XYZ file of C-alpha atoms in Angstrom:
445
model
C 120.509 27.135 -8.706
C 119.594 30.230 -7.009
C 119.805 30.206 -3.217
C 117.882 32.068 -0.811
C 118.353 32.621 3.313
C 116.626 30.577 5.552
C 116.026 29.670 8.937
C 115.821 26.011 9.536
C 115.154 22.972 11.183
C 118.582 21.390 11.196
C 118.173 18.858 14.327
C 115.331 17.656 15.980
C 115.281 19.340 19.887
C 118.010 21.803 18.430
C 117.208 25.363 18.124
C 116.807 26.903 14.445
C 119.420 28.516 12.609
C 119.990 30.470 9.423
C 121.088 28.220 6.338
C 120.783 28.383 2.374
C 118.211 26.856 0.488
C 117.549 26.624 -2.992
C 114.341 28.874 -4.187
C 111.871 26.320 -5.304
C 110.177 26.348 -8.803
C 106.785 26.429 -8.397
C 105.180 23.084 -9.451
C 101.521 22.409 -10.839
C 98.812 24.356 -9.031
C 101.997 26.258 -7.317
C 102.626 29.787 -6.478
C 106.137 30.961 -5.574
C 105.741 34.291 -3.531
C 108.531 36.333 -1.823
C 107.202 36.282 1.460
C 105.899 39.500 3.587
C 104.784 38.311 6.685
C 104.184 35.257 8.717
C 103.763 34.604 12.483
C 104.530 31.753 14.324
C 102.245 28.810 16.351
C 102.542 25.921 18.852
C 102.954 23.644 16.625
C 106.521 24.682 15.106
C 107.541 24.378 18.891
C 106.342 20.722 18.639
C 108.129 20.369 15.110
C 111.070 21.778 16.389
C 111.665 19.951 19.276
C 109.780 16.435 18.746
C 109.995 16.179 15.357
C 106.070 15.839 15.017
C 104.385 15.562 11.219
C 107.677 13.220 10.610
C 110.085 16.246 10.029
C 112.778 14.376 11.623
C 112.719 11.927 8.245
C 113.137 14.880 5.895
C 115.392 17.860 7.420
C 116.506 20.419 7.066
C 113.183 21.931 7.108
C 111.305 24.980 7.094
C 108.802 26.161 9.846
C 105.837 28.824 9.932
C 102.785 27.308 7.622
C 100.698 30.994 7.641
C 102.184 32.604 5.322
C 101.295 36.042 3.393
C 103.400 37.071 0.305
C 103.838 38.463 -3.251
C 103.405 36.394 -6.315
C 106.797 36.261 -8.449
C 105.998 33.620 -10.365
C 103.057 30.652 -11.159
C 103.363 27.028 -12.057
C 101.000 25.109 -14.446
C 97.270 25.414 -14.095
C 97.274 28.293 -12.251
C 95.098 31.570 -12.926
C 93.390 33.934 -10.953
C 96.730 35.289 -9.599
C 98.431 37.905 -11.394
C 102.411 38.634 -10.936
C 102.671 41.207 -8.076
C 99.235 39.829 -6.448
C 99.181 39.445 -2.102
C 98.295 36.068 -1.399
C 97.703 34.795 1.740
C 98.131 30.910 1.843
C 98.333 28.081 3.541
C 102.195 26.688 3.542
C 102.503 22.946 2.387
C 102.536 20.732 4.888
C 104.195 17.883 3.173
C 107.104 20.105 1.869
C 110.024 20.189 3.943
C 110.555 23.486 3.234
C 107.292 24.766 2.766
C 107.440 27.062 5.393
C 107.727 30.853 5.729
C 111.073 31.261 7.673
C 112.998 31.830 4.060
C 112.795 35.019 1.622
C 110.634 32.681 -0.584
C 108.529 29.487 -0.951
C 106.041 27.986 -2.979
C 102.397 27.538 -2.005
C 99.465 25.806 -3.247
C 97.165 28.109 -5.326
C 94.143 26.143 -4.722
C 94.539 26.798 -0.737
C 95.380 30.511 -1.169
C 93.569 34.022 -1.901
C 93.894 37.188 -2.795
C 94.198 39.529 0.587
C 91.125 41.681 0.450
C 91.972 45.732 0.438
C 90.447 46.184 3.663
C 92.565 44.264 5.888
C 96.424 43.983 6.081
C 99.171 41.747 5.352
C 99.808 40.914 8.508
C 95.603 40.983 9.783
C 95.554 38.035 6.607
C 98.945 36.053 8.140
C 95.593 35.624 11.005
C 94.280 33.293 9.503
C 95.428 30.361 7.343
C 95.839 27.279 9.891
C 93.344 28.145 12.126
C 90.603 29.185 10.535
C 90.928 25.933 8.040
C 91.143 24.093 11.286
C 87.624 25.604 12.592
C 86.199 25.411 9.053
C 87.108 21.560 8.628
C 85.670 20.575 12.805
C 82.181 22.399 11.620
C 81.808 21.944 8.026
C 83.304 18.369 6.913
C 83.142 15.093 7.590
C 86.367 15.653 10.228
C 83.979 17.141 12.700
C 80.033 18.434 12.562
C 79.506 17.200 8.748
C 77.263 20.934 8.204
C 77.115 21.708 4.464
C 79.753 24.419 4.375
C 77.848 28.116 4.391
C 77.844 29.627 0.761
C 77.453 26.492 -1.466
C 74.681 25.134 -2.742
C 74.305 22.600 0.094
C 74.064 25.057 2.428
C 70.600 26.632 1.094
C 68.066 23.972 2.528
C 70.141 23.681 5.557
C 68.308 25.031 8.722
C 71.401 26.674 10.778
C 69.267 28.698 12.932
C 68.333 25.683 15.037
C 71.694 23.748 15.767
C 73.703 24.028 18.958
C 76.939 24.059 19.634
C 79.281 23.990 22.209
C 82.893 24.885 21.433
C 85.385 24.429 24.508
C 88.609 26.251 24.581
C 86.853 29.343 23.194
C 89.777 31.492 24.114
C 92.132 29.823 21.457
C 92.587 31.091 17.985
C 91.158 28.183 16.670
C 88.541 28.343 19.216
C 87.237 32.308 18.109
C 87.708 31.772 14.984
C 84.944 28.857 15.236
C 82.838 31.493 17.166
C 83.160 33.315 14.067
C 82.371 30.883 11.319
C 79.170 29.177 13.748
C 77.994 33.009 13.223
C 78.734 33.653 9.556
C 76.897 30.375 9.067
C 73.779 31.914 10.873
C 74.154 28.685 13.904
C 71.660 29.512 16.150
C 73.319 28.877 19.342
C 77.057 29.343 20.285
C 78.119 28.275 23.747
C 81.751 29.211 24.482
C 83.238 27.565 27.327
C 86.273 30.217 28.141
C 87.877 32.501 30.457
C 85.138 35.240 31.706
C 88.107 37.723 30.864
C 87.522 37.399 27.078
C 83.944 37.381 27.489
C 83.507 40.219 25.292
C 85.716 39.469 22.751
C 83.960 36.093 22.034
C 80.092 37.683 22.245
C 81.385 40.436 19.900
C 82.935 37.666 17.438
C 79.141 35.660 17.791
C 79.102 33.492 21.001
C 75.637 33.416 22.296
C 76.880 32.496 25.754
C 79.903 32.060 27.931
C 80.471 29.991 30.675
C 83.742 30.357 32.404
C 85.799 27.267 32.067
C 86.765 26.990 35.586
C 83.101 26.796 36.378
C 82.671 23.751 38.607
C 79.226 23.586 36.893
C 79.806 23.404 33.474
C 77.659 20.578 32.364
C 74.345 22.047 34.161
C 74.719 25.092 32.564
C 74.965 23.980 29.342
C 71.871 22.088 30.109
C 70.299 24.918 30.797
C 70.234 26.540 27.667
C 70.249 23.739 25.770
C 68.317 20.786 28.095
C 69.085 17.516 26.014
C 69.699 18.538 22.521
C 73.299 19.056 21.935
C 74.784 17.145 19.627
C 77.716 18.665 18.382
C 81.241 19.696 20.671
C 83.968 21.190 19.479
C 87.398 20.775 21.802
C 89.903 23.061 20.705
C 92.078 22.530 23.964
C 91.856 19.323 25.871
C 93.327 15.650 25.421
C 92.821 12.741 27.102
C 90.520 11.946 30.193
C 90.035 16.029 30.257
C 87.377 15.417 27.430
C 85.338 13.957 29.570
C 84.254 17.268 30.299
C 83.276 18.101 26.836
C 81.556 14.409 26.324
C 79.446 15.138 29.178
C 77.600 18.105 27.595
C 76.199 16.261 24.921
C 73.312 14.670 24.375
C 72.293 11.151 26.855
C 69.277 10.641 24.227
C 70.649 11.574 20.711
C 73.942 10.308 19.043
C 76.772 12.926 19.377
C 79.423 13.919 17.748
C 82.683 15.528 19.554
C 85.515 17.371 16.855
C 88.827 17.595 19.078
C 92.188 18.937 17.708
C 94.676 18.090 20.585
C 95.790 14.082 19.833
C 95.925 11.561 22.019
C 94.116 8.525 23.428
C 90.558 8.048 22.746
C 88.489 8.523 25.275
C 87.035 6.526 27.760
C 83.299 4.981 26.291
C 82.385 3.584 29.681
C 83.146 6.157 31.787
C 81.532 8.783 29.280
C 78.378 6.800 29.968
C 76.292 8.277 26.822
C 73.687 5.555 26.122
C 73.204 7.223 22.562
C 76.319 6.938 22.032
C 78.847 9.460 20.258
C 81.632 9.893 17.293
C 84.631 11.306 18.377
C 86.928 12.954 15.398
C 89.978 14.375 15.489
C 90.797 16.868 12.939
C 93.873 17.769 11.277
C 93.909 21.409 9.962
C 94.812 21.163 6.354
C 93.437 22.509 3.508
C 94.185 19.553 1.409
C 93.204 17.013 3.867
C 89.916 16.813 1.953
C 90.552 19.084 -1.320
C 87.381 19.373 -2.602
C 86.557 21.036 0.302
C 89.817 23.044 0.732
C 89.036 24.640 -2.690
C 85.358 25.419 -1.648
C 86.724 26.976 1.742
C 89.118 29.632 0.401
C 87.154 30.531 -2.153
C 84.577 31.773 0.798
C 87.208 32.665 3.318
C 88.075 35.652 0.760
C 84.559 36.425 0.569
C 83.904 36.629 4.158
C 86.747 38.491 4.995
C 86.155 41.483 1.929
C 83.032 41.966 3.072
C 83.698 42.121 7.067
C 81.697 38.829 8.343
C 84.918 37.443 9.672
C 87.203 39.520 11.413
C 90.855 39.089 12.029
C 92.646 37.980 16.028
C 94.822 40.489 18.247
C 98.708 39.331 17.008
C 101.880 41.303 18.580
C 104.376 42.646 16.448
C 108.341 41.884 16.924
C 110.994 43.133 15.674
C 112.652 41.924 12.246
C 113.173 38.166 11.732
C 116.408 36.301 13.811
C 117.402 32.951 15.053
C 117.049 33.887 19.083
C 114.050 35.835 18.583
C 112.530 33.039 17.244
C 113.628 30.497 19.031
C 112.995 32.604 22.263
C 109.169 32.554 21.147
C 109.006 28.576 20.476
C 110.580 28.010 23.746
C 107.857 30.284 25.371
C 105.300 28.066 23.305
C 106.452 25.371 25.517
C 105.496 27.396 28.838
C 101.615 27.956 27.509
C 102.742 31.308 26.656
C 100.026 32.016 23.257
C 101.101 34.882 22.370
C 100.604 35.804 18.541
C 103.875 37.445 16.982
C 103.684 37.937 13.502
C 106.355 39.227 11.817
C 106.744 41.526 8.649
C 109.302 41.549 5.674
C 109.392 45.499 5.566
C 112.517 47.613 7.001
C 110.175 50.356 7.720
C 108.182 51.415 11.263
C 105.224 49.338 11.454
C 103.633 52.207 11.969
C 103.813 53.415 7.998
C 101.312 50.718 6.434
C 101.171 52.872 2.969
C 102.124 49.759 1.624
C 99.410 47.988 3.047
C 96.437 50.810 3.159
C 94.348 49.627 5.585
C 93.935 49.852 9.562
C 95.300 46.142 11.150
C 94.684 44.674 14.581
C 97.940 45.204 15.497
C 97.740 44.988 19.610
C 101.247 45.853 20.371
C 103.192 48.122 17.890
C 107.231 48.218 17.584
C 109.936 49.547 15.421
C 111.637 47.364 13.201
C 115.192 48.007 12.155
C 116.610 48.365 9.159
C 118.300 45.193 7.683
C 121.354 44.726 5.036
C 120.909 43.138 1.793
C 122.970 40.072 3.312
C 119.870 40.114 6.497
C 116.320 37.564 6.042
C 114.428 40.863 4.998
C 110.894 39.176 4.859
C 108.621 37.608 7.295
C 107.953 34.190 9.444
C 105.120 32.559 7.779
C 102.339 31.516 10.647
C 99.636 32.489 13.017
C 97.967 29.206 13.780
C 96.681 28.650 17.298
C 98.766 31.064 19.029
C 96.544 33.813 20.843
C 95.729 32.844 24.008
C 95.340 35.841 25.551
C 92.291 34.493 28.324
C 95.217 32.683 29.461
C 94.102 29.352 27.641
C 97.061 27.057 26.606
C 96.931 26.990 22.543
C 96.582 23.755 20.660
C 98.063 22.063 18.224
C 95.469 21.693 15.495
C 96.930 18.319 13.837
C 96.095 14.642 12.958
C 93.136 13.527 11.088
C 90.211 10.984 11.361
C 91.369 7.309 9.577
C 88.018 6.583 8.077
C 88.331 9.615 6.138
C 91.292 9.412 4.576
C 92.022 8.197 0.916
C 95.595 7.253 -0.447
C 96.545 8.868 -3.572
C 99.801 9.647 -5.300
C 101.428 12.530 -3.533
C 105.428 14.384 -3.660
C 107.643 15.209 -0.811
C 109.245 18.749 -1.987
C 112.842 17.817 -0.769
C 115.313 20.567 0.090
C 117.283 20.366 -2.609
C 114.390 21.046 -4.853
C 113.627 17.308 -5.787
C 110.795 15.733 -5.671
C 110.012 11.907 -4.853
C 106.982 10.182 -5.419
C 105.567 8.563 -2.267
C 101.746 7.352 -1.335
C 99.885 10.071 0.302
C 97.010 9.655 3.523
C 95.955 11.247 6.296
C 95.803 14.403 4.279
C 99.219 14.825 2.840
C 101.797 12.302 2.450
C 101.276 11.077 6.196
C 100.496 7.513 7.790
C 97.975 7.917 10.526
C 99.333 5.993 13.690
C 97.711 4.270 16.794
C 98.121 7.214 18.568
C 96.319 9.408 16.503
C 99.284 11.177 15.293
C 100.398 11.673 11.336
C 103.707 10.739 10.577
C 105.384 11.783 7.358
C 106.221 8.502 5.374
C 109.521 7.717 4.276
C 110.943 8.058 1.301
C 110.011 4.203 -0.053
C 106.419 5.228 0.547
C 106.039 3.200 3.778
């Protein structure tokens, strides 16, 4: 079995280190790529050190789930991807070592696209996790329940007139929601966010911004908006620190609040809403509801060819190693949201022939060249990680338990096995009390 280089996931609360893996054959629906970029998020520090998504059941694994790469070679029922295609992808969640912290993996073609000519490899390693994230809190039945913009739907829809408030506007997942409310034409977008980034988010499509340490929040949004909000979207807070965000919406019309940080509930009585609201919590992957991960990517490629959506400010580092990266988790666990995204190629950033387009590169640096024995590609994630208003980034995870359905799922195993086990909460997890997915075992339960 062919091996490949890869830095892993050995020990729960142990730093990563560089192991062998086997390169997986790509399954049904299945892409293998060698990898060319991929950046890291929050949540790997979470994986990493507290086992979350149940990795501590099935390690070694492999981090980094944004991942941008070159086709080598397709599984069944796959087309529209031709052998030396960039794809951009979501990694598989349910795959130990479906990660991009290896020379190769294997990704789901249904969840992936072809990276548009005018934006870069590592501009498209921007968005994977996040933007599903934002996509699924609007435009599914984990958040908003909008028909998703572009399908048929979406035509008798009236956009123009909804309101929304997204809090945590700052956060990847947070402008990248500014972005999709404008794509979809959503009439008003109220950001609640550092006043630094104010121009950032008006330029991506907020309407307004209120600065989030504001000790008027609530009245303001009234303002603009008097009793008619319905729909919040909480990239950043958990617990009694929604309260906030329950408090904007409506006292006369039934609510609905989309959060992405888990944890308890919150409090009915002391949010007072005699409407009522739904609160959902939505876990950020594209095959949590697969009909409408399919729908999604086939737009997200549309949107991004033709400008609409735009990709995030990421850093650039230096060539892929065990205490870089594990210097940027641990700075994950300080609030630090820095985006670092990091490329396969041995050459200066700075000569993107291979790539020929501009990027939003926001900080440029050499990389060095590597041996043939070095990792030569790229980490595989951007996720939630750009905080740069100063906003702590979020883990985009866990999923809503009434819309969940079992169905027969694999765990891709690291020595390139696969066993059967039931499948909810997206993929292959068991939704617990606490809102949290955990990976099942390998009985099933």
């Amino acid at each position: 079995m062919t091996t490949q280089t890869a830095l892993a996931l050995t020990e729960i609360g142990k730093p990563l280190k560089k192991i062998s893996l086997p390169i997986l054959e790509p399954q049904e629906h299945e892409l293998l790529i060698k990898i060319t970029v991929a950046g890291l998020n929050p949540m790997e520090q979470k994986i990493r050190d507290l086992g979350m998504l149940g990795f501590a059941e099935r390690l070694p694994g492999v981090l980094a789930f944004d991942i941008v790469g070159t086709v080598v070679k397709t599984g069944p029922n796959v087309s529209g991807f031709a052998i030396g295609s960039h794809v951009f992808s979501q990694g598989i969640l349910h795959y130990n070592a479906g990660g991009g912290l290896q020379e190769y993996t294997v990704v789901d073609a249904r969840y992936s696209a072809i990276v548009p000519a005018n934006i870069t490899d590592l501009d498209a390693a921007v968005f994977p996790i996040n933007v599903v994230t934002s996509a699924l809190a609007l435009f599914s039945p984990q958040g908003f329940g909008m028909p998703l913009p572009g399908t048929p739907e979406s035509k008798d829809f009236d956009y123009k007139v909804q309101k929304i408030v997204i809090v945590g506007g700052g956060t990847n997942t947070g402008k990248l929601g500014v972005e999709l409310a404008r794509i979809a034409g959503i009439g008003t977008i109220i950001v609640i966010a550092s006043l630094s980034g104010e121009a950032e988010l008006k330029d991506l499509g907020a309407t307004h911004v209120i600065a989030r340490q504001a000790p008027d929040i609530e009245a303001q949004v009234r303002k603009l908006v008097g009793d008619e909000l319905v729909y919040v979207y909480d990239t950043f807070t958990q617990d009694d620190g929604l309260l906030l965000a329950v408090s904007l919406l409506s006292n006369t019309k039934k609510g609905i609040l989309a959060r992405l940080v888990p944890g308890t509930p919150v409090n009915v009585e002391a949010a007072a809403k005699k409407a009522g609201f739904e609160e959902k919590q939505v876990f950020g992957s594209s095959a949590a509801i697969p009909e409408f991960g399919v729908a999604f990517w086939k737009q997200l490629r549309d949107w991004l060819e033709s400008g609409d959506m735009k990709p995030l400010k990421y850093g650039v580092i230096e060539g892929l190693d065990a205490e870089k990266v594990n210097k940027v988790l641990d700075d994950y666990k300080t609030g630090n949201g820095q985006r670092w995204h990091m490329p396969a190629r041995t050459a200066s950033i700075q000569d993107r022939s291979w790539i020929n387009a501009p990027s939003s590169i926001e900080h440029e640096v050499q990389i060095p060249e590597m041996s043939s024995k070095r990792f030569e590609y790229a980490t595989g994630q951007e996720s939630n990680a750009n905080d740069v208003d100063g906003e702590e980034d979020v883990v985009e995870k866990k999923d809503e338990k009434e819309e969940r359905a079992t169905e027969t799922g694999k765990e891709r195993m690291g020595n390139g096995e696969h066993i059967k086990t039931d499948k909810m909460c997206g993929e292959s997890f068991n939704l617990l009390g606490n809102g949290d997915c955990e990976f099942k075992k390998r009985g099933g339960n």
